[in-house]
XYZ file of C-alpha atoms in Angstrom:
588
model
C -63.958 -35.672 -40.714
C -65.633 -34.489 -43.768
C -69.011 -35.827 -42.596
C -68.809 -33.668 -39.583
C -67.786 -30.616 -41.412
C -70.699 -30.831 -44.062
C -73.459 -32.000 -41.667
C -75.305 -29.159 -43.116
C -75.128 -30.427 -46.621
C -77.880 -32.969 -46.328
C -78.071 -34.015 -49.994
C -75.043 -33.426 -52.158
C -73.065 -34.719 -55.036
C -69.498 -33.783 -55.699
C -68.262 -32.814 -59.199
C -64.525 -31.779 -59.650
C -64.590 -29.032 -62.287
C -61.820 -28.692 -64.866
C -59.418 -31.510 -65.991
C -55.711 -31.905 -65.862
C -55.439 -31.395 -69.755
C -57.507 -30.575 -72.566
C -58.938 -33.088 -74.953
C -56.662 -34.101 -77.864
C -58.710 -32.002 -80.415
C -57.506 -28.812 -78.948
C -54.051 -29.671 -79.730
C -51.656 -26.853 -78.543
C -53.779 -23.993 -78.984
C -55.030 -23.132 -75.674
C -52.194 -24.377 -73.558
C -51.169 -20.856 -72.621
C -54.516 -19.576 -71.926
C -56.490 -22.593 -70.375
C -56.650 -22.964 -66.744
C -57.888 -25.715 -64.608
C -60.521 -24.754 -62.017
C -59.052 -25.242 -58.587
C -62.524 -25.355 -56.724
C -65.185 -27.944 -56.481
C -68.830 -27.827 -56.884
C -71.340 -29.494 -54.690
C -75.007 -29.746 -55.695
C -77.660 -29.199 -52.553
C -81.219 -29.733 -52.913
C -83.428 -27.169 -50.896
C -83.964 -28.206 -47.092
C -87.328 -26.092 -46.773
C -90.011 -24.563 -48.816
C -90.458 -21.166 -47.123
C -93.284 -19.788 -49.159
C -95.328 -20.083 -52.442
C -97.508 -17.432 -53.872
C -101.216 -18.040 -54.224
C -102.756 -21.357 -53.470
C -102.289 -24.688 -55.124
C -103.246 -23.450 -58.613
C -100.168 -21.326 -58.757
C -97.414 -23.694 -57.375
C -98.268 -27.367 -57.279
C -96.065 -30.151 -55.698
C -93.162 -27.996 -54.548
C -91.982 -30.650 -52.090
C -90.568 -32.335 -55.385
C -87.734 -29.929 -55.167
C -86.661 -31.227 -51.819
C -85.523 -34.539 -53.410
C -81.886 -35.048 -54.101
C -81.926 -35.057 -57.951
C -79.148 -35.834 -60.387
C -79.103 -32.794 -62.669
C -80.255 -34.769 -65.809
C -83.249 -33.689 -67.770
C -85.471 -36.422 -68.959
C -88.306 -37.210 -71.457
C -89.726 -39.791 -69.109
C -92.740 -38.752 -67.152
C -91.905 -37.871 -63.590
C -93.163 -35.557 -60.988
C -92.454 -31.929 -61.281
C -93.066 -28.719 -59.350
C -95.494 -26.932 -61.545
C -95.442 -22.877 -61.477
C -98.470 -21.596 -63.318
C -99.114 -17.831 -63.689
C -102.473 -16.373 -64.930
C -103.337 -13.174 -66.117
C -103.823 -11.727 -62.665
C -101.474 -13.560 -60.534
C -97.903 -14.642 -61.059
C -96.295 -17.938 -59.681
C -93.433 -17.839 -57.293
C -91.598 -19.759 -54.717
C -88.921 -19.250 -51.911
C -86.545 -21.698 -51.199
C -84.146 -22.226 -48.268
C -80.948 -24.211 -48.497
C -80.258 -24.322 -44.777
C -76.848 -23.088 -44.735
C -74.942 -19.995 -46.284
C -73.521 -20.884 -49.542
C -71.117 -19.457 -52.185
C -72.233 -20.283 -55.837
C -75.383 -20.313 -57.895
C -78.540 -22.121 -58.923
C -79.015 -24.961 -61.169
C -82.507 -25.438 -62.556
C -83.612 -28.806 -64.270
C -86.784 -28.266 -66.371
C -89.628 -30.253 -67.611
C -92.002 -29.560 -70.485
C -94.616 -27.155 -69.426
C -97.330 -25.790 -71.913
C -94.920 -23.387 -73.393
C -93.439 -23.517 -76.912
C -90.720 -20.954 -76.090
C -88.490 -20.179 -73.067
C -89.932 -18.501 -70.098
C -88.981 -15.288 -68.537
C -88.197 -15.688 -64.814
C -86.757 -13.389 -61.857
C -84.169 -14.947 -59.646
C -83.398 -13.454 -56.310
C -80.627 -14.784 -54.057
C -80.565 -13.690 -50.481
C -78.587 -14.140 -47.249
C -81.676 -13.707 -45.452
C -85.268 -14.170 -46.141
C -85.957 -10.489 -46.277
C -83.116 -9.990 -48.760
C -84.333 -12.775 -51.182
C -87.713 -10.764 -51.146
C -86.160 -7.217 -51.586
C -85.718 -4.781 -54.595
C -82.259 -3.406 -55.532
C -81.001 -0.167 -56.270
C -80.781 -1.212 -59.703
C -84.512 -1.772 -59.787
C -85.677 1.311 -58.064
C -85.081 0.128 -54.260
C -84.216 2.830 -51.964
C -80.807 3.321 -50.273
C -79.939 0.550 -47.847
C -81.476 -2.104 -50.132
C -79.451 -5.038 -51.512
C -77.085 -4.221 -54.486
C -75.690 -5.889 -57.424
C -72.383 -4.253 -57.609
C -70.197 -6.843 -56.550
C -72.319 -9.876 -57.402
C -75.536 -10.301 -59.289
C -78.086 -11.268 -56.880
C -81.293 -10.139 -58.755
C -81.400 -11.570 -62.222
C -84.132 -11.565 -64.912
C -83.505 -14.415 -67.368
C -85.115 -16.700 -69.820
C -85.009 -20.310 -68.943
C -85.417 -23.182 -71.353
C -88.554 -25.226 -71.786
C -86.445 -28.475 -71.328
C -82.997 -29.052 -70.134
C -80.773 -27.587 -67.773
C -79.616 -23.997 -66.902
C -77.249 -22.621 -64.203
C -77.627 -19.014 -62.904
C -75.686 -16.781 -60.586
C -72.416 -16.528 -58.599
C -72.924 -14.825 -55.201
C -73.273 -15.546 -51.450
C -76.662 -16.747 -50.326
C -78.702 -19.129 -48.478
C -82.306 -18.419 -50.002
C -83.454 -18.325 -53.676
C -86.912 -16.743 -54.778
C -88.007 -17.721 -58.225
C -90.683 -15.568 -59.881
C -92.722 -16.304 -63.202
C -92.630 -12.679 -64.992
C -95.226 -13.511 -67.828
C -98.845 -14.101 -67.832
C -100.529 -17.682 -68.719
C -97.144 -19.341 -68.426
C -96.597 -22.949 -66.767
C -93.086 -23.995 -65.756
C -92.292 -27.507 -64.736
C -89.300 -27.673 -62.320
C -87.864 -31.146 -61.775
C -84.831 -29.696 -59.532
C -83.721 -26.408 -58.195
C -80.419 -27.220 -56.628
C -77.852 -24.751 -55.175
C -74.482 -24.961 -56.397
C -71.794 -24.788 -53.688
C -68.294 -23.737 -55.164
C -65.522 -24.200 -52.518
C -62.099 -25.227 -51.804
C -62.324 -29.037 -51.042
C -59.829 -28.999 -48.212
C -59.925 -30.905 -44.826
C -60.325 -29.175 -41.638
C -56.910 -30.230 -39.915
C -57.640 -28.062 -36.921
C -60.460 -28.762 -34.560
C -62.094 -27.751 -31.353
C -64.401 -29.444 -28.956
C -65.345 -28.680 -25.409
C -67.792 -29.141 -22.738
C -69.734 -26.275 -24.143
C -71.596 -26.932 -27.291
C -72.314 -23.292 -28.181
C -68.600 -22.630 -28.228
C -68.084 -25.577 -30.614
C -70.712 -23.964 -32.751
C -68.925 -20.755 -32.609
C -65.658 -22.262 -33.687
C -67.001 -24.157 -36.538
C -69.093 -21.166 -37.788
C -66.075 -19.177 -37.871
C -63.961 -21.880 -39.565
C -66.672 -22.019 -42.163
C -67.016 -18.324 -42.749
C -63.389 -18.062 -43.589
C -63.534 -21.351 -45.722
C -66.244 -19.823 -47.950
C -63.964 -16.809 -48.445
C -61.214 -18.936 -49.673
C -61.869 -18.638 -53.307
C -59.277 -18.290 -55.963
C -57.948 -15.433 -53.888
C -58.714 -14.632 -50.136
C -61.925 -12.379 -50.062
C -63.461 -10.615 -47.323
C -67.063 -11.368 -48.416
C -68.705 -13.717 -50.767
C -71.778 -11.513 -51.625
C -69.874 -8.118 -51.195
C -66.227 -7.367 -50.893
C -65.167 -10.094 -53.191
C -61.732 -8.504 -53.310
C -58.247 -8.758 -51.489
C -58.437 -6.409 -48.536
C -55.149 -6.584 -46.698
C -56.148 -5.312 -43.236
C -59.253 -7.660 -43.332
C -56.908 -10.684 -44.114
C -55.154 -10.583 -40.804
C -57.935 -12.470 -38.972
C -58.535 -14.599 -41.783
C -54.974 -15.667 -42.107
C -54.876 -16.479 -38.348
C -57.955 -18.636 -38.679
C -56.745 -20.373 -41.948
C -53.418 -21.323 -40.255
C -55.419 -22.800 -37.246
C -57.944 -24.618 -39.123
C -56.601 -25.616 -42.484
C -52.865 -25.044 -42.068
C -50.787 -23.831 -44.915
C -52.927 -22.886 -47.980
C -51.818 -21.302 -51.185
C -54.690 -18.885 -51.136
C -52.724 -16.696 -48.729
C -49.343 -16.425 -50.539
C -51.270 -16.004 -53.864
C -53.215 -13.201 -52.098
C -50.258 -11.415 -50.845
C -48.696 -11.910 -54.369
C -51.724 -10.340 -55.985
C -51.810 -7.408 -53.594
C -48.211 -6.307 -54.069
C -48.704 -6.499 -57.851
C -51.862 -4.285 -57.614
C -50.346 -1.866 -55.157
C -46.688 -1.260 -56.004
C -44.760 0.912 -53.766
C -45.219 3.785 -53.031
C -48.738 2.941 -53.170
C -50.394 1.814 -50.001
C -52.286 -1.497 -49.979
C -55.819 -0.920 -51.007
C -55.013 2.797 -50.902
C -54.867 2.823 -47.027
C -51.631 3.138 -45.001
C -53.200 1.151 -42.390
C -53.408 -1.925 -44.719
C -49.966 -1.693 -45.572
C -48.972 -2.023 -41.877
C -51.243 -5.209 -41.836
C -49.116 -6.649 -44.661
C -46.067 -6.494 -42.517
C -47.938 -8.222 -39.288
C -49.375 -11.050 -41.723
C -46.061 -11.774 -43.122
C -44.572 -12.449 -39.653
C -47.655 -14.410 -38.504
C -47.460 -16.458 -41.724
C -43.766 -17.357 -41.463
C -44.040 -18.237 -37.669
C -46.739 -20.725 -38.435
C -45.510 -22.234 -41.493
C -41.776 -21.416 -41.504
C -41.818 -20.833 -45.400
C -38.616 -19.102 -45.948
C -38.710 -19.062 -49.711
C -41.973 -17.123 -49.665
C -40.657 -14.542 -46.985
C -37.611 -13.906 -49.447
C -39.830 -13.430 -52.325
C -41.244 -10.494 -50.715
C -37.901 -9.084 -49.116
C -37.368 -6.223 -51.436
C -41.144 -4.958 -50.883
C -40.870 -5.279 -47.434
C -37.624 -3.306 -47.089
C -39.225 -0.648 -49.416
C -42.353 -0.572 -47.283
C -40.242 0.023 -44.134
C -38.414 2.795 -45.772
C -41.861 4.359 -46.939
C -43.577 3.946 -43.529
C -40.643 5.360 -41.300
C -40.012 8.296 -43.649
C -43.596 9.644 -42.408
C -42.565 9.778 -38.758
C -40.736 12.962 -37.849
C -38.286 13.693 -34.796
C -41.192 14.721 -32.684
C -43.160 11.803 -32.990
C -45.762 13.238 -35.259
C -46.632 11.448 -38.421
C -47.919 12.183 -41.911
C -50.042 9.321 -43.107
C -53.064 11.183 -43.944
C -56.539 9.427 -43.621
C -56.536 6.648 -41.094
C -58.863 3.612 -40.894
C -59.294 0.899 -38.107
C -62.672 -0.475 -38.707
C -65.956 0.950 -39.703
C -67.744 1.348 -36.213
C -64.651 3.026 -34.874
C -64.581 5.651 -37.676
C -66.498 8.559 -35.649
C -64.266 8.683 -32.801
C -61.212 10.511 -34.477
C -59.061 10.687 -31.446
C -59.579 7.134 -30.550
C -58.617 6.099 -34.242
C -55.515 8.352 -34.087
C -54.347 6.524 -30.763
C -55.291 3.020 -32.277
C -53.524 3.773 -35.650
C -50.202 4.814 -33.933
C -50.438 1.580 -31.797
C -50.799 -0.353 -34.992
C -47.808 1.359 -36.530
C -45.737 0.325 -33.635
C -46.963 -3.319 -33.644
C -46.090 -3.407 -37.457
C -42.792 -1.951 -37.093
C -42.100 -4.466 -34.248
C -43.037 -7.455 -36.286
C -40.948 -5.831 -39.237
C -37.870 -5.892 -37.003
C -38.206 -9.508 -36.757
C -38.611 -10.078 -40.374
C -35.620 -7.890 -41.065
C -33.579 -10.166 -38.652
C -34.542 -13.236 -40.658
C -34.106 -11.729 -43.980
C -30.582 -10.125 -43.186
C -31.917 -6.528 -43.550
C -29.794 -4.614 -40.747
C -30.507 -1.169 -42.280
C -34.257 -1.793 -42.535
C -34.273 -3.218 -39.091
C -32.513 0.120 -37.820
C -35.148 2.190 -39.543
C -37.904 0.013 -37.650
C -36.318 0.546 -34.232
C -35.722 4.244 -35.084
C -39.432 4.774 -36.081
C -40.607 2.997 -32.968
C -38.620 5.314 -30.823
C -39.981 8.256 -32.624
C -43.566 7.346 -32.635
C -43.299 6.457 -28.719
C -42.184 10.022 -27.958
C -45.720 11.081 -28.384
C -48.192 8.576 -26.937
C -52.153 9.269 -27.493
C -54.986 7.547 -25.729
C -57.896 5.526 -26.584
C -60.636 8.143 -26.042
C -62.832 5.502 -24.741
C -62.521 3.424 -27.815
C -61.954 -0.414 -27.226
C -60.518 -0.883 -30.647
C -57.632 1.529 -29.735
C -57.050 0.167 -26.321
C -56.822 -3.458 -27.525
C -54.190 -2.247 -30.171
C -52.292 -0.170 -27.648
C -52.110 -3.552 -25.326
C -50.886 -5.627 -27.952
C -48.258 -3.025 -29.118
C -47.125 -2.805 -25.595
C -47.916 0.850 -25.127
C -50.112 0.411 -22.250
C -50.522 -2.323 -19.679
C -53.156 -4.993 -20.944
C -54.719 -5.266 -17.439
C -55.395 -1.344 -17.620
C -56.455 -1.472 -21.185
C -59.105 -4.181 -20.307
C -60.101 -2.779 -16.956
C -60.622 0.848 -18.271
C -61.931 0.079 -21.911
C -62.152 -3.381 -23.650
C -64.000 -5.256 -20.832
C -66.246 -2.507 -19.738
C -69.754 -3.284 -20.654
C -68.906 -6.696 -21.894
C -69.821 -7.200 -25.530
C -70.935 -3.566 -25.919
C -68.793 -1.743 -28.410
C -67.450 -4.987 -30.045
C -67.141 -5.313 -33.630
C -66.919 -8.490 -35.655
C -63.272 -7.513 -37.159
C -61.762 -5.782 -34.327
C -63.530 -8.029 -31.667
C -60.702 -10.592 -32.349
C -58.093 -7.970 -31.057
C -60.180 -7.050 -28.083
C -60.167 -10.734 -27.168
C -56.383 -10.839 -27.747
C -55.990 -7.936 -25.198
C -58.332 -9.841 -22.851
C -55.907 -12.995 -23.016
C -53.080 -10.592 -22.390
C -54.656 -9.343 -19.360
C -55.410 -12.857 -18.203
C -59.149 -12.080 -18.470
C -60.014 -15.608 -20.221
C -63.319 -16.062 -18.673
C -64.355 -12.569 -19.704
C -63.419 -13.427 -23.246
C -65.150 -16.603 -23.225
C -68.469 -15.002 -21.966
C -68.093 -12.402 -24.544
C -67.523 -14.846 -27.519
C -70.764 -16.854 -26.129
C -72.842 -13.737 -26.062
C -71.652 -11.656 -29.218
C -70.842 -14.249 -31.772
C -73.310 -16.499 -30.211
C -75.790 -13.667 -30.575
C -75.433 -14.075 -34.465
C -76.215 -17.736 -34.026
C -79.338 -17.102 -32.237
C -80.602 -14.837 -35.138
C -80.129 -17.832 -37.640
C -76.539 -17.198 -38.771
C -74.562 -19.942 -40.380
C -71.602 -17.781 -40.931
C -70.474 -14.558 -39.249
C -71.490 -11.156 -40.435
C -69.682 -7.932 -41.544
C -70.815 -6.224 -38.511
C -73.117 -6.912 -35.446
C -74.535 -5.196 -32.451
C -76.337 -6.962 -29.803
C -78.876 -4.236 -29.592
C -80.107 -5.097 -33.026
C -81.489 -8.494 -31.682
C -84.365 -6.689 -29.681
C -87.709 -7.218 -31.065
C -86.096 -8.347 -34.436
C -87.066 -11.340 -36.553
C -84.284 -13.992 -37.476
C -82.729 -13.889 -40.882
C -84.565 -17.287 -41.514
C -87.988 -15.689 -40.619
C -90.252 -13.835 -42.637
C -90.090 -9.904 -41.616
C -93.328 -9.116 -39.977
C -94.989 -5.570 -39.019
C -94.042 -4.418 -35.571
C -90.824 -6.037 -35.467
C -87.205 -5.172 -36.943
C -85.705 -7.064 -39.767
C -82.127 -8.138 -38.509
C -80.789 -7.828 -41.772
C -82.845 -5.058 -43.757
C -83.289 -2.537 -40.879
C -79.702 -2.368 -39.586
C -76.236 -1.756 -40.716
C -74.214 1.596 -41.249
C -71.605 2.991 -43.424
C -71.143 1.004 -46.500
C -73.141 -1.916 -45.282
C -76.673 -0.365 -44.832
C -79.516 -2.813 -44.810
C -79.352 -5.617 -47.142
C -76.113 -4.578 -48.445
C -74.757 -5.826 -45.001
C -72.650 -9.014 -45.824
C -73.659 -11.787 -43.633
C -70.397 -13.959 -44.520
C -67.377 -11.782 -43.872
C -64.006 -13.563 -43.249
C -63.025 -10.719 -41.102
C -65.368 -11.992 -38.411
C -63.630 -15.440 -38.226
C -61.323 -14.495 -35.410
C -63.111 -16.791 -32.534
C -61.638 -19.902 -34.487
C -58.031 -18.602 -34.101
C -58.683 -17.244 -30.541
C -60.342 -20.476 -29.004
C -57.468 -22.691 -30.674
C -54.748 -20.311 -29.347
C -55.839 -19.457 -25.953
C -58.332 -22.193 -24.906
C -56.816 -25.274 -26.538
C -53.876 -23.562 -25.743
C -51.356 -23.749 -28.715
C -48.579 -21.099 -28.883
C -45.974 -20.937 -31.397
C -42.539 -20.365 -29.894
C -40.207 -20.992 -32.895
C -41.104 -20.318 -36.766
C -42.278 -23.156 -38.575
C -43.863 -24.661 -35.175
C -40.646 -26.114 -34.344
C -41.315 -25.467 -30.569
C -44.813 -24.931 -29.260
C -46.009 -24.153 -25.942
C -49.260 -25.877 -24.518
C -50.798 -23.248 -22.265
C -54.590 -24.032 -21.961
C -57.066 -21.498 -20.238
C -60.322 -23.402 -19.781
C -62.227 -21.066 -17.787
C -65.501 -22.532 -16.792
C -65.179 -25.523 -19.247
C -64.757 -28.722 -17.933
C -62.999 -30.146 -20.998
C -61.472 -29.228 -24.165
C -59.813 -31.232 -27.099
C -58.879 -30.539 -30.623
C -55.961 -30.409 -33.149
C -53.756 -27.862 -34.345
C -52.171 -27.817 -37.965
C -48.263 -27.380 -38.237
C -46.136 -27.938 -41.043
C -45.250 -31.645 -39.580
C -48.752 -32.596 -39.301
C -51.453 -32.007 -36.802
C -50.815 -31.880 -32.977
C -53.614 -33.304 -31.020
C -54.449 -32.039 -27.545
C -56.876 -33.014 -24.843
C -57.450 -31.217 -21.408
C -59.520 -32.442 -18.591
C -60.292 -30.354 -15.303
C -59.908 -32.277 -12.235
C -62.107 -31.727 -9.279
C -59.451 -29.364 -7.559
C -59.384 -27.164 -10.608
C -56.059 -28.376 -11.959
C -56.126 -29.520 -15.597
C -54.812 -32.739 -16.955
C -53.190 -32.351 -20.536
C -52.523 -35.025 -23.122
C -50.583 -34.082 -26.162
C -49.754 -36.154 -29.291
C -47.354 -34.173 -31.490
C -45.015 -35.240 -34.593
C -41.617 -35.820 -33.575
C -40.138 -33.095 -35.077
C -41.900 -30.723 -32.903
C -40.536 -29.716 -29.344
C -43.640 -29.251 -26.877
C -43.009 -27.143 -23.721
C -45.512 -26.309 -20.980
């Protein structure tokens, strides 16, 4: 399985970081402060030399860097990549590691003609354009890449001999520039360091459409990279716990990796960072997502101990939320946020927010039943009744219509026919696109959803993506260069020339966990696994193949993976085979 998962990691060596106990010389001095690194490291040689400065006199033997390497400096004579700067021209090289990564760069040096360390500039980029860009910190204009969440533009002295490791960010490309005149640097290796959770892909999805398969795997890998010590939203920017953004991530994690401690650890951390009466991340909508996430996590994994751990916070949050809804159905939550692309449509955001409120209180009612919180359940039901006294409408906003159908405020068929499915992928976003797909599933529009997944998320693949982005608009692709191509005059740069709000230009994150929704959606609606009873004690198999001829895959549960296979017969009916652990009841 791991060979399939890491096909793009063509050359690597795994090194576990940390150790189970400190060497004896430390005694007991550090037991209370030392911590084992829970993540693993993989060293990856570049897959391509994108560009070198000047001619062979500036950069010689660059293909040496494409060899596997071993991370060990040596005094023996061997081949090196030689970077040679003169008084008039500096040496530089741009490397492509073939896939989006989280981590840094390892340089293995060899003796040049230098008697002291050399000053170099290292630029990490999620695209070729970004790796060549300036930053705000170095005089770049607004919209250029920034270093505010993770350093991607670093000036550093590197040793004449030996090994140095640099950086901790999200990237695929690295540019190395010599900054001094008349300097020669000998590079034996320039390997990327992938830092990640070494966990199996328990869930899987394969079908008669390779494009959908690639989308599922790319979505899974996107959320995987964001599973660091805590669950982040982005590995270059937004290296934080964002509760609203977590929901599609949690749905994908459950369907790809099963129960993973990164989710409960992140929820625990969020509660400690935002004690009541604070809102999660300072946004009331994100506290609503906290309730929805708890319900989804418990239903999939059945972890009652973890749910009970949050009992008091859940009860207190319900009291806080319902206190903001008056008898007329008006609410006083203040500023509201769904996702960035919806922000200008204030009336639509209002309608969508109120739908999110109903959805959260419905899920909270179920949590109250499980946790024996009758007074809190009463608050939820009364809050829903009050908010429903004043229904507001989407004002053309697909995000709002999707939430309203999920919350049961409008018929899903009406929501899709009049809003969500109009214009296909137009108006989709990488975050709320998941809920638009969910609305289409509720409306029975599975084929329409499959077509949009292929076009919208597949559109990112067509532009060179190996992970899914913070945002995307199909209009961006017209006359634009791919992220793995050098931007050219007369064409748009798919990374640097687009984006909006907080993600202008190269600040735009090209690996954002909230974009992973297709992995969860395809597993649930096409592979067809729906959870009926908490802890997956009862699941329903209800596939919707659309135009696919066959689908097969696996679905994680607390009892082990359920394996499913669907084959469409000539008459259109589907033959299904299911292999489930004996503790699980399967209904169809």
